[in-house]
Coordinates of C-alpha atoms and ligand atoms in Angstrom, one line a residue:
M1 CA 145.2 200.7 311.4
I2 CA 147.2 197.9 313.3
V3 CA 148.9 195.3 311.1
Q4 CA 149.1 191.9 312.8
D5 CA 150.5 189.0 310.8
Q6 CA 148.5 188.9 307.5
R7 CA 145.6 190.7 309.2
K8 CA 144.9 194.4 309.3
I9 CA 142.8 195.6 312.2
V10 CA 140.8 198.7 311.5
T11 CA 139.3 200.2 314.6
V12 CA 136.1 202.3 314.5
A13 CA 134.0 204.0 317.2
D14 CA 130.7 202.1 317.1
P15 CA 128.4 199.9 314.9
A16 CA 127.3 202.8 312.8
E17 CA 130.8 203.8 311.8
L18 CA 131.6 200.1 311.3
A19 CA 128.7 199.7 308.8
K20 CA 129.8 202.8 306.9
T21 CA 133.4 201.8 306.8
A22 CA 132.4 198.3 305.5
A23 CA 130.1 199.9 302.9
D24 CA 132.8 202.2 301.7
R25 CA 135.3 199.4 301.4
L26 CA 132.8 197.3 299.5
M27 CA 132.1 200.3 297.1
A28 CA 135.8 200.7 296.5
R29 CA 136.2 197.0 295.6
I30 CA 133.3 197.3 293.2
A31 CA 134.7 200.5 291.7
A32 CA 138.1 198.8 291.2
N33 CA 136.6 196.0 289.0
D34 CA 135.0 197.2 285.7
G35 CA 133.9 193.6 284.8
R36 CA 131.8 191.1 286.6
V37 CA 131.9 191.6 290.4
A38 CA 131.4 188.8 292.9
I39 CA 130.5 189.5 296.6
C40 CA 130.2 186.8 299.2
L41 CA 127.8 187.9 301.9
T42 CA 127.5 186.5 305.4
G43 CA 124.7 185.8 307.9
G44 CA 124.2 186.5 311.5
S45 CA 123.3 189.9 313.0
S46 CA 126.6 191.7 312.4
P47 CA 126.1 192.6 308.7
K48 CA 122.5 193.9 309.0
Q49 CA 123.4 197.5 309.4
L50 CA 125.7 197.3 306.4
Y51 CA 123.0 195.7 304.3
A52 CA 120.6 198.5 305.4
L53 CA 123.1 201.1 304.4
L54 CA 123.5 199.5 300.9
A55 CA 119.7 199.9 300.5
T56 CA 120.0 203.7 301.0
D57 CA 120.2 206.0 297.9
A58 CA 123.6 207.2 298.9
Y59 CA 124.9 203.6 298.2
N60 CA 122.4 201.7 296.0
K61 CA 122.5 204.4 293.2
R62 CA 126.3 203.8 292.9
I63 CA 126.2 200.0 292.7
P64 CA 126.2 198.6 289.1
F65 CA 123.6 195.9 290.0
D66 CA 123.6 194.5 286.5
R67 CA 127.1 193.3 286.9
V68 CA 127.4 192.5 290.6
H69 CA 126.7 188.9 291.7
W70 CA 125.8 188.1 295.3
F71 CA 126.7 184.8 297.0
I72 CA 126.5 183.7 300.6
G73 CA 129.4 182.1 302.7
D74 CA 127.2 179.8 304.7
E75 CA 123.6 178.9 305.2
R76 CA 121.4 177.4 307.8
F77 CA 119.7 174.3 306.2
V78 CA 116.2 175.7 306.5
P79 CA 113.8 176.8 303.7
P80 CA 114.3 180.1 302.0
G81 CA 111.2 181.5 303.7
D82 CA 112.5 180.7 307.2
S83 CA 113.5 183.7 309.2
R84 CA 116.8 182.0 310.1
N85 CA 117.8 181.7 306.5
N86 CA 120.9 183.9 305.9
M87 CA 120.3 184.8 302.3
A88 CA 116.6 185.6 303.1
M89 CA 117.9 188.2 305.6
A90 CA 120.1 189.9 302.9
R91 CA 117.3 189.6 300.3
G92 CA 114.8 191.2 302.7
I93 CA 117.0 194.1 303.7
F94 CA 118.4 195.1 300.3
L95 CA 118.9 192.5 297.5
D96 CA 115.4 191.9 296.4
R97 CA 114.8 195.6 295.9
F98 CA 117.8 196.2 293.7
A99 CA 119.6 193.1 292.4
P100 CA 118.4 191.2 289.3
A101 CA 117.2 187.7 290.5
C102 CA 119.7 186.0 288.2
N103 CA 122.6 187.8 290.0
I104 CA 121.5 186.4 293.5
H105 CA 123.0 183.0 294.2
P106 CA 121.5 181.5 297.4
I107 CA 122.6 178.1 298.7
P108 CA 119.8 175.8 297.6
T109 CA 118.3 174.4 300.8
G110 CA 115.6 172.5 299.0
A111 CA 118.1 169.7 298.4
A112 CA 117.6 166.3 300.1
N113 CA 120.4 167.0 302.7
P114 CA 123.2 169.5 303.5
D115 CA 125.8 167.4 301.5
E116 CA 123.7 167.5 298.4
S117 CA 123.0 171.2 298.8
A118 CA 126.8 171.7 299.2
E119 CA 127.4 169.8 295.9
H120 CA 124.9 171.9 294.0
Y121 CA 126.4 175.1 295.3
A122 CA 129.9 174.0 294.5
R123 CA 128.8 173.3 290.9
E124 CA 127.2 176.7 290.7
L125 CA 130.4 178.3 291.9
N126 CA 132.5 176.2 289.5
A127 CA 130.3 177.3 286.6
F128 CA 130.5 180.9 287.6
Y129 CA 134.3 180.8 288.0
G130 CA 134.8 178.7 284.9
L131 CA 137.2 176.2 286.5
E132 CA 137.0 173.5 289.2
R133 CA 140.4 174.5 290.6
L134 CA 141.1 177.8 292.2
D135 CA 143.8 179.9 290.6
P136 CA 145.5 182.2 293.0
A137 CA 146.0 184.7 290.2
R138 CA 142.3 184.9 289.7
P139 CA 140.3 185.3 293.0
L140 CA 136.8 183.8 293.0
F141 CA 135.3 186.8 294.9
D142 CA 136.1 190.5 295.1
V143 CA 134.9 190.7 298.7
V144 CA 134.1 188.0 301.3
L145 CA 132.2 189.3 304.3
M146 CA 132.7 187.4 307.6
G147 CA 131.6 187.4 311.2
V148 CA 132.9 185.6 314.3
G149 CA 130.8 183.5 316.7
P150 CA 131.3 183.1 320.5
D151 CA 133.2 179.8 320.0
G152 CA 135.5 181.3 317.3
H153 CA 133.6 179.9 314.3
T154 CA 133.3 181.8 311.1
A155 CA 130.9 181.1 308.2
S156 CA 129.7 177.6 309.5
I157 CA 133.2 176.3 310.1
F158 CA 133.2 175.3 313.8
P159 CA 136.2 174.5 316.0
D160 CA 137.5 171.0 315.5
Y161 CA 134.8 170.1 312.9
P162 CA 135.9 168.3 309.7
A163 CA 135.0 171.4 307.6
L164 CA 138.0 173.2 309.2
A165 CA 140.4 170.7 307.7
E166 CA 138.9 170.7 304.2
T167 CA 141.5 171.5 301.5
E168 CA 139.8 170.3 298.3
R169 CA 136.1 170.9 298.3
W170 CA 134.7 174.5 298.0
V171 CA 131.5 173.8 299.9
V172 CA 130.6 171.2 302.5
G173 CA 127.6 170.1 304.5
V174 CA 127.7 170.4 308.3
P175 CA 125.2 168.0 309.9
H176 CA 125.2 169.6 313.4
A177 CA 125.8 173.2 314.3
H178 CA 128.0 174.0 317.4
V179 CA 125.9 177.0 318.4
A180 CA 122.4 178.3 317.9
P181 CA 120.5 178.1 315.7
L182 CA 121.0 174.3 316.1
V183 CA 120.1 173.4 312.5
P184 CA 122.4 171.7 310.0
R185 CA 124.5 174.1 307.9
V186 CA 126.1 174.3 304.5
T187 CA 129.4 176.3 304.4
L188 CA 132.1 177.4 302.0
T189 CA 135.4 176.1 303.1
L190 CA 138.6 178.0 304.1
P191 CA 140.2 177.7 300.6
A192 CA 137.1 178.9 298.8
L193 CA 136.6 181.8 301.2
A194 CA 140.3 182.7 300.9
S195 CA 140.0 183.1 297.2
C196 CA 139.1 186.8 297.3
R197 CA 140.6 190.2 296.9
E198 CA 139.4 191.3 300.3
M199 CA 138.1 189.3 303.3
L200 CA 136.2 191.7 305.6
F201 CA 135.3 190.7 309.2
E202 CA 132.8 192.9 311.1
V203 CA 133.0 192.6 314.9
A204 CA 131.1 194.9 317.2
G205 CA 130.0 195.0 320.8
S206 CA 131.5 194.0 324.2
D207 CA 130.1 190.5 323.8
K208 CA 132.7 189.8 321.1
R209 CA 135.7 191.1 323.1
A210 CA 136.6 187.7 324.7
I211 CA 136.5 185.7 321.5
L212 CA 138.3 188.4 319.6
T213 CA 141.1 188.4 322.2
R214 CA 141.5 184.7 321.6
V215 CA 141.5 185.0 317.8
L216 CA 144.0 187.8 317.7
D217 CA 146.2 185.9 320.2
G218 CA 146.5 183.3 317.5
E219 CA 144.5 180.4 319.0
N220 CA 143.8 177.6 316.6
L221 CA 140.2 178.8 315.9
P222 CA 138.4 178.8 312.5
A223 CA 138.1 182.6 312.5
A224 CA 141.9 182.9 313.2
R225 CA 142.6 180.5 310.3
A226 CA 140.4 182.4 307.8
T227 CA 142.6 184.6 305.7
S228 CA 142.4 185.9 302.2
I229 CA 144.9 185.4 299.4
G230 CA 144.5 189.2 299.1
E231 CA 143.8 191.5 302.0
T232 CA 142.3 190.4 305.3
I233 CA 140.6 193.2 307.2
W234 CA 139.1 193.0 310.7
L235 CA 136.8 196.0 311.3
V236 CA 136.4 196.2 315.1
D237 CA 134.5 198.7 317.1
A238 CA 135.7 200.2 320.4
A239 CA 133.5 197.9 322.6
A240 CA 134.9 194.7 320.9
L241 CA 138.5 195.8 320.9
P242 CA 140.7 193.6 323.1
E243 CA 142.6 195.3 326.0
A244 CA 146.0 194.7 324.4
F245 CA 145.0 196.7 321.3
R246 CA 143.6 199.8 323.1
G247 CA 145.6 203.0 322.7
R248 CA 147.7 201.6 319.8
Ligands
6PG301 C1 125.7 182.3 310.6 C2 126.9 183.2 310.2 C3 128.0 183.1 311.3 C4 128.0 184.5 311.9 C5 128.7 184.4 313.2 C6 128.5 185.8 313.9 O1 125.1 181.6 309.8 O2 125.4 182.4 311.8 O3 127.3 183.2 308.9 O4 129.2 182.7 310.9 O5 128.8 185.3 311.1 O6 128.0 183.5 314.0 O7 127.1 186.0 314.1 P1 126.6 187.4 314.7 O8 126.8 188.4 313.6 O9 125.1 187.1 314.8 O10 127.2 187.6 315.9

């Protein structure tokens, strides 16, 4: 493990080991909390292998589904049945088979527009948390899963977009995406995502090496600014690992 600023970089061989390491970290966080657990999932392709692993007997039998709640860090503003919908992807791979419907908390994309959808989700998060202000002594989530896009975005917080500067609201609408799919988005903000015991990035493949190099060099990119008030872990496979970190 390489410790860099507040981040810990955990290197693994390949996407299979990455998914297993992420699943084991998730299980450890669930095991560490004997009350109500809150997991914030992510979209994109990076977490698919992890979600598939959570659907296997080796994992799903050990998850206390009755007391684990599943949220999503960002959503494409498309109907729940659309193949681009992030929560639909997680539901299809594992949630719908194991989690009680009342423990699955999708971003409601049936609202009139992304801002209204963001307000609804913020209210749902406020109600779940029991407060409208985040208390650093009581993280909102046990785990927040994250990915990084080719432009350095994370969740749907794009470089130089207003969402990046948000310090008060927990959820905001994003009228235009910076990368495909070019549909409006709804995203949790950096302070809401930071309110967790562990923020866990999954980064795999040589396509990610260039952007990861920029993020770890400390460029002012959303993914570089996303850190947890607890632990911030970057799980990186060999193909994505920047040159400067090889052999460390
Ligand atoms: C989304 C995601 C987004 C994603 C990155 C990485 O809605 O697209 O939540 O932030 O994590 O774009 O995407 P990949 O995993 O597909 O590379």
